[in-house]
């Protein structure tokens, strides 16, 4: 918590949510002793769980209010999704790797985390049937901003997405009207890649 505050996270709902979610349960047991360090760790299928600070940073950029409808791309371990659920958001989340989808489905049941929808699919498509969203959060590194996702935002909605191939720049895009989008960039982060298709 103090570390998060020192690093500039101010939103009390984000800080409380990060504090509430038992992060160690989202890691493979061999990484247990590292669960509360500010590090990324493997979660299987060559993917990693995001750093707690990264999860807090992205959650804060969403500026979501309780009840808001949020789409997450890249469910992975389910940790970021659990933080959003603790913030009382309605979460729709998509994972492209079946192995992780199955593992995390079981974990959500066990921990009683209930996203509105947990979809095995390709996040590049978003969820057109559930759109528009108050916020979209992408937790894998995107080579560029997918236009399709921008068009699934409400007016006033926010897309939080790390953009770049090697390292990524955290990017916020706010939909100001049906046709205008305003982009702001933040610091550099490192994510696993946003890949097309599902496997
Ligand atoms: N939010 C996760 C981060 C996991 S790493 C957590 O808290 O643990 C990023 C995840 O994005 C990986 O699980 C990867 O499989 C997934 N991913 C990559 N491209 C995707 C796509 N097109 N659609 C959905 N998920 C994708």
mmCIF file of C-alpha atoms and ligand atoms in Angstrom:
data_model
loop_
_atom_site.group_PDB
_atom_site.id
_atom_site.type_symbol
_atom_site.label_atom_id
_atom_site.label_comp_id
_atom_site.label_asym_id
_atom_site.label_seq_id
_atom_site.Cartn_x
_atom_site.Cartn_y
_atom_site.Cartn_z
ATOM 1 C CA UNK A 1 0.000 0.000 0.000
ATOM 2 C CA UNK A 2 2.704 2.482 1.046
ATOM 3 C CA UNK A 3 4.709 1.502 -2.030
ATOM 4 C CA UNK A 4 1.683 2.201 -4.225
ATOM 5 C CA UNK A 5 1.189 5.608 -2.589
ATOM 6 C CA UNK A 6 4.893 6.423 -2.902
ATOM 7 C CA UNK A 7 4.689 5.576 -6.590
ATOM 8 C CA UNK A 8 1.806 8.007 -7.019
ATOM 9 C CA UNK A 9 -1.388 5.914 -6.888
ATOM 10 C CA UNK A 10 -3.986 8.185 -5.246
ATOM 11 C CA UNK A 11 -7.399 6.644 -5.969
ATOM 12 C CA UNK A 12 -8.537 5.181 -2.639
ATOM 13 C CA UNK A 13 -10.871 2.666 -4.301
ATOM 14 C CA UNK A 14 -7.946 1.326 -6.333
ATOM 15 C CA UNK A 15 -5.688 1.148 -3.261
ATOM 16 C CA UNK A 16 -8.368 -0.674 -1.267
ATOM 17 C CA UNK A 17 -9.079 -3.138 -4.063
ATOM 18 C CA UNK A 18 -5.387 -3.969 -4.544
ATOM 19 C CA UNK A 19 -5.137 -4.439 -0.803
ATOM 20 C CA UNK A 20 -8.163 -6.754 -0.687
ATOM 21 C CA UNK A 21 -7.389 -9.187 -3.521
ATOM 22 C CA UNK A 22 -5.263 -12.123 -2.267
ATOM 23 C CA UNK A 23 -2.628 -11.911 -5.023
ATOM 24 C CA UNK A 24 -0.834 -15.097 -3.947
ATOM 25 C CA UNK A 25 -3.863 -17.185 -4.987
ATOM 26 C CA UNK A 26 -3.419 -16.040 -8.586
ATOM 27 C CA UNK A 27 0.173 -17.296 -8.802
ATOM 28 C CA UNK A 28 1.537 -20.794 -9.285
ATOM 29 C CA UNK A 29 2.350 -22.083 -5.788
ATOM 30 C CA UNK A 30 6.098 -22.192 -6.532
ATOM 31 C CA UNK A 31 6.065 -18.383 -6.609
ATOM 32 C CA UNK A 32 4.184 -17.992 -3.349
ATOM 33 C CA UNK A 33 6.899 -16.276 -1.368
ATOM 34 C CA UNK A 34 7.187 -13.590 -4.044
ATOM 35 C CA UNK A 35 3.486 -12.858 -4.271
ATOM 36 C CA UNK A 36 3.558 -9.482 -2.578
ATOM 37 C CA UNK A 37 6.744 -8.163 -4.155
ATOM 38 C CA UNK A 38 6.261 -5.715 -6.943
ATOM 39 C CA UNK A 39 7.178 -8.182 -9.666
ATOM 40 C CA UNK A 40 5.597 -9.896 -12.650
ATOM 41 C CA UNK A 41 5.462 -13.714 -12.391
ATOM 42 C CA UNK A 42 4.673 -16.617 -14.710
ATOM 43 C CA UNK A 43 1.082 -17.888 -14.664
ATOM 44 C CA UNK A 44 1.466 -20.729 -17.201
ATOM 45 C CA UNK A 45 1.225 -20.773 -21.003
ATOM 46 C CA UNK A 46 4.258 -18.427 -21.134
ATOM 47 C CA UNK A 47 2.247 -15.525 -19.746
ATOM 48 C CA UNK A 48 2.807 -13.393 -16.666
ATOM 49 C CA UNK A 49 0.604 -11.785 -14.037
ATOM 50 C CA UNK A 50 1.076 -7.990 -14.113
ATOM 51 C CA UNK A 51 2.978 -6.125 -11.379
ATOM 52 C CA UNK A 52 0.609 -4.865 -8.669
ATOM 53 C CA UNK A 53 1.742 -1.328 -9.445
ATOM 54 C CA UNK A 54 0.900 -1.756 -13.146
ATOM 55 C CA UNK A 55 -2.541 -3.113 -12.227
ATOM 56 C CA UNK A 56 -3.114 -0.138 -9.900
ATOM 57 C CA UNK A 57 -1.837 2.344 -12.516
ATOM 58 C CA UNK A 58 -4.125 1.018 -15.247
ATOM 59 C CA UNK A 59 -7.099 0.755 -12.873
ATOM 60 C CA UNK A 60 -6.619 4.374 -11.807
ATOM 61 C CA UNK A 61 -6.467 5.606 -15.414
ATOM 62 C CA UNK A 62 -9.892 4.069 -16.042
ATOM 63 C CA UNK A 63 -11.461 6.517 -13.535
ATOM 64 C CA UNK A 64 -14.382 4.129 -13.261
ATOM 65 C CA UNK A 65 -17.372 4.619 -10.977
ATOM 66 C CA UNK A 66 -19.115 1.711 -9.189
ATOM 67 C CA UNK A 67 -21.448 -0.055 -11.613
ATOM 68 C CA UNK A 68 -19.528 1.022 -14.723
ATOM 69 C CA UNK A 69 -19.274 -1.476 -17.539
ATOM 70 C CA UNK A 70 -15.656 -2.408 -18.203
ATOM 71 C CA UNK A 71 -14.109 -4.662 -20.850
ATOM 72 C CA UNK A 72 -10.766 -6.260 -20.036
ATOM 73 C CA UNK A 73 -8.627 -7.794 -22.804
ATOM 74 C CA UNK A 74 -6.195 -10.453 -21.544
ATOM 75 C CA UNK A 75 -7.711 -12.108 -18.452
ATOM 76 C CA UNK A 76 -4.560 -14.161 -17.779
ATOM 77 C CA UNK A 77 -4.460 -15.162 -14.109
ATOM 78 C CA UNK A 78 -7.609 -13.142 -13.373
ATOM 79 C CA UNK A 79 -5.799 -10.836 -10.938
ATOM 80 C CA UNK A 80 -6.543 -7.550 -12.721
ATOM 81 C CA UNK A 81 -10.145 -8.666 -13.199
ATOM 82 C CA UNK A 82 -10.453 -9.414 -9.473
ATOM 83 C CA UNK A 83 -9.176 -5.916 -8.633
ATOM 84 C CA UNK A 84 -11.814 -4.398 -10.962
ATOM 85 C CA UNK A 85 -14.522 -6.567 -9.377
ATOM 86 C CA UNK A 86 -13.475 -5.398 -5.893
ATOM 87 C CA UNK A 87 -13.985 -1.854 -7.245
ATOM 88 C CA UNK A 88 -17.641 -2.866 -7.834
ATOM 89 C CA UNK A 89 -17.400 -2.674 -11.608
ATOM 90 C CA UNK A 90 -19.268 -4.870 -14.084
ATOM 91 C CA UNK A 91 -16.434 -6.678 -15.790
ATOM 92 C CA UNK A 92 -16.443 -8.408 -19.167
ATOM 93 C CA UNK A 93 -13.120 -10.121 -19.813
ATOM 94 C CA UNK A 94 -11.568 -11.990 -22.762
ATOM 95 C CA UNK A 95 -8.678 -14.471 -22.873
ATOM 96 C CA UNK A 96 -7.264 -15.993 -26.080
ATOM 97 C CA UNK A 97 -5.426 -18.977 -24.556
ATOM 98 C CA UNK A 98 -7.657 -21.902 -23.698
ATOM 99 C CA UNK A 99 -5.291 -23.290 -21.065
ATOM 100 C CA UNK A 100 -5.465 -20.028 -19.093
ATOM 101 C CA UNK A 101 -9.172 -19.603 -19.765
ATOM 102 C CA UNK A 102 -9.884 -22.992 -18.149
ATOM 103 C CA UNK A 103 -7.518 -22.494 -15.233
ATOM 104 C CA UNK A 104 -8.856 -19.028 -14.436
ATOM 105 C CA UNK A 105 -12.499 -20.135 -14.825
ATOM 106 C CA UNK A 106 -11.843 -22.651 -12.027
ATOM 107 C CA UNK A 107 -10.076 -20.063 -9.874
ATOM 108 C CA UNK A 108 -12.887 -17.497 -10.248
ATOM 109 C CA UNK A 109 -15.388 -20.149 -9.112
ATOM 110 C CA UNK A 110 -13.249 -21.094 -6.128
ATOM 111 C CA UNK A 111 -12.716 -17.482 -5.027
ATOM 112 C CA UNK A 112 -16.270 -16.425 -5.958
ATOM 113 C CA UNK A 113 -15.181 -13.692 -8.328
ATOM 114 C CA UNK A 114 -17.967 -13.186 -10.832
ATOM 115 C CA UNK A 115 -17.230 -11.250 -13.991
ATOM 116 C CA UNK A 116 -20.379 -10.435 -16.015
ATOM 117 C CA UNK A 117 -18.871 -12.489 -18.837
ATOM 118 C CA UNK A 118 -15.633 -14.422 -19.190
ATOM 119 C CA UNK A 119 -15.080 -15.151 -22.873
ATOM 120 C CA UNK A 120 -12.583 -17.441 -24.594
ATOM 121 C CA UNK A 121 -11.862 -15.444 -27.741
ATOM 122 C CA UNK A 122 -9.826 -12.860 -29.587
ATOM 123 C CA UNK A 123 -9.715 -9.510 -27.819
ATOM 124 C CA UNK A 124 -8.994 -7.682 -31.081
ATOM 125 C CA UNK A 125 -12.688 -8.132 -31.836
ATOM 126 C CA UNK A 126 -13.833 -6.731 -28.489
ATOM 127 C CA UNK A 127 -17.404 -7.680 -27.546
ATOM 128 C CA UNK A 128 -19.631 -5.848 -30.036
ATOM 129 C CA UNK A 129 -22.817 -7.415 -28.622
ATOM 130 C CA UNK A 130 -22.124 -5.982 -25.163
ATOM 131 C CA UNK A 131 -20.800 -2.576 -26.312
ATOM 132 C CA UNK A 132 -20.674 0.288 -25.556
ATOM 133 C CA UNK A 133 -18.391 0.240 -22.498
ATOM 134 C CA UNK A 134 -17.502 2.940 -19.977
ATOM 135 C CA UNK A 135 -13.950 1.683 -20.084
ATOM 136 C CA UNK A 136 -11.720 -0.812 -21.879
ATOM 137 C CA UNK A 137 -8.480 -2.021 -20.320
ATOM 138 C CA UNK A 138 -5.937 -3.953 -22.383
ATOM 139 C CA UNK A 139 -3.383 -5.944 -20.374
ATOM 140 C CA UNK A 140 -1.101 -7.025 -23.226
ATOM 141 C CA UNK A 141 1.207 -4.926 -25.389
ATOM 142 C CA UNK A 142 -0.523 -3.743 -28.564
ATOM 143 C CA UNK A 143 1.530 -2.848 -31.659
ATOM 144 C CA UNK A 144 -1.093 -0.179 -32.372
ATOM 145 C CA UNK A 145 -4.465 0.995 -31.052
ATOM 146 C CA UNK A 146 -7.213 -1.289 -32.435
ATOM 147 C CA UNK A 147 -9.873 0.946 -34.039
ATOM 148 C CA UNK A 148 -12.533 -1.641 -33.342
ATOM 149 C CA UNK A 149 -12.041 -1.211 -29.595
ATOM 150 C CA UNK A 150 -12.280 2.597 -29.832
ATOM 151 C CA UNK A 151 -15.685 2.224 -31.425
ATOM 152 C CA UNK A 152 -16.916 0.062 -28.538
ATOM 153 C CA UNK A 153 -16.473 2.970 -26.073
ATOM 154 C CA UNK A 154 -19.344 5.159 -24.883
ATOM 155 C CA UNK A 155 -18.915 8.871 -25.478
ATOM 156 C CA UNK A 156 -16.836 9.871 -22.447
ATOM 157 C CA UNK A 157 -15.474 6.311 -22.231
ATOM 158 C CA UNK A 158 -11.788 5.531 -21.699
ATOM 159 C CA UNK A 159 -9.439 3.031 -23.318
ATOM 160 C CA UNK A 160 -6.306 2.189 -21.304
ATOM 161 C CA UNK A 161 -3.797 0.356 -23.473
ATOM 162 C CA UNK A 162 -0.033 -0.243 -23.482
ATOM 163 C CA UNK A 163 1.143 0.545 -27.023
ATOM 164 C CA UNK A 164 4.397 -0.608 -28.610
ATOM 165 C CA UNK A 165 6.172 -3.736 -29.777
ATOM 166 C CA UNK A 166 9.333 -4.067 -27.622
ATOM 167 C CA UNK A 167 8.438 -1.869 -24.664
ATOM 168 C CA UNK A 168 5.059 -0.194 -24.370
ATOM 169 C CA UNK A 169 3.920 3.312 -23.583
ATOM 170 C CA UNK A 170 0.835 3.388 -21.379
ATOM 171 C CA UNK A 171 -1.783 5.201 -23.418
ATOM 172 C CA UNK A 172 -5.172 6.623 -22.495
ATOM 173 C CA UNK A 173 -7.683 7.400 -25.230
ATOM 174 C CA UNK A 174 -10.865 9.258 -24.247
ATOM 175 C CA UNK A 175 -13.815 9.262 -26.627
ATOM 176 C CA UNK A 176 -14.908 12.900 -26.530
ATOM 177 C CA UNK A 177 -17.694 12.561 -29.107
ATOM 178 C CA UNK A 178 -18.889 10.049 -31.689
ATOM 179 C CA UNK A 179 -15.973 11.002 -33.916
ATOM 180 C CA UNK A 180 -13.255 12.555 -31.737
ATOM 181 C CA UNK A 181 -10.731 10.759 -29.566
ATOM 182 C CA UNK A 182 -8.114 12.384 -27.340
ATOM 183 C CA UNK A 183 -4.910 10.522 -26.586
ATOM 184 C CA UNK A 184 -2.561 11.004 -23.602
ATOM 185 C CA UNK A 185 0.611 8.982 -23.004
ATOM 186 C CA UNK A 186 2.248 7.965 -19.707
ATOM 187 C CA UNK A 187 5.390 6.023 -18.774
ATOM 188 C CA UNK A 188 6.947 2.910 -20.259
ATOM 189 C CA UNK A 189 5.882 -0.569 -19.200
ATOM 190 C CA UNK A 190 6.629 -4.089 -20.350
ATOM 191 C CA UNK A 191 3.814 -6.475 -21.301
ATOM 192 C CA UNK A 192 3.486 -9.802 -23.094
ATOM 193 C CA UNK A 193 2.232 -9.234 -26.675
ATOM 194 C CA UNK A 194 -1.377 -8.660 -27.777
ATOM 195 C CA UNK A 195 -1.728 -11.497 -30.302
ATOM 196 C CA UNK A 196 -4.493 -12.134 -32.810
ATOM 197 C CA UNK A 197 -6.713 -15.237 -32.912
ATOM 198 C CA UNK A 198 -7.146 -17.786 -30.140
ATOM 199 C CA UNK A 199 -5.442 -21.054 -29.264
HETATM 200 N N1 LIG B 1 -4.616 -9.198 -16.749
HETATM 201 C C1 LIG B 1 -3.731 -10.331 -16.617
HETATM 202 C C2 LIG B 1 -2.439 -10.123 -17.399
HETATM 203 C C3 LIG B 1 -1.993 -11.375 -18.060
HETATM 204 S S1 LIG B 1 -0.764 -11.210 -19.301
HETATM 205 C C4 LIG B 1 -3.484 -10.672 -15.156
HETATM 206 O O1 LIG B 1 -3.877 -9.891 -14.274
HETATM 207 O O2 LIG B 1 -2.929 -11.729 -14.879
HETATM 208 C C5 LIG B 1 -1.740 -10.816 -20.741
HETATM 209 C C6 LIG B 1 -2.747 -11.806 -21.207
HETATM 210 O O3 LIG B 1 -3.276 -11.336 -22.454
HETATM 211 C C7 LIG B 1 -2.212 -13.215 -21.492
HETATM 212 O O4 LIG B 1 -2.941 -14.135 -20.738
HETATM 213 C C8 LIG B 1 -2.462 -13.396 -23.000
HETATM 214 O O5 LIG B 1 -2.797 -14.726 -23.360
HETATM 215 C C9 LIG B 1 -3.628 -12.446 -23.236
HETATM 216 N N2 LIG B 1 -3.828 -12.023 -24.622
HETATM 217 C C10 LIG B 1 -2.917 -11.685 -25.576
HETATM 218 N N3 LIG B 1 -3.531 -11.372 -26.739
HETATM 219 C C11 LIG B 1 -4.881 -11.500 -26.522
HETATM 220 C C12 LIG B 1 -6.044 -11.348 -27.351
HETATM 221 N N4 LIG B 1 -5.990 -11.027 -28.646
HETATM 222 N N5 LIG B 1 -7.262 -11.550 -26.780
HETATM 223 C C13 LIG B 1 -7.383 -11.919 -25.476
HETATM 224 N N6 LIG B 1 -6.318 -12.113 -24.664
HETATM 225 C C14 LIG B 1 -5.078 -11.899 -25.174
#
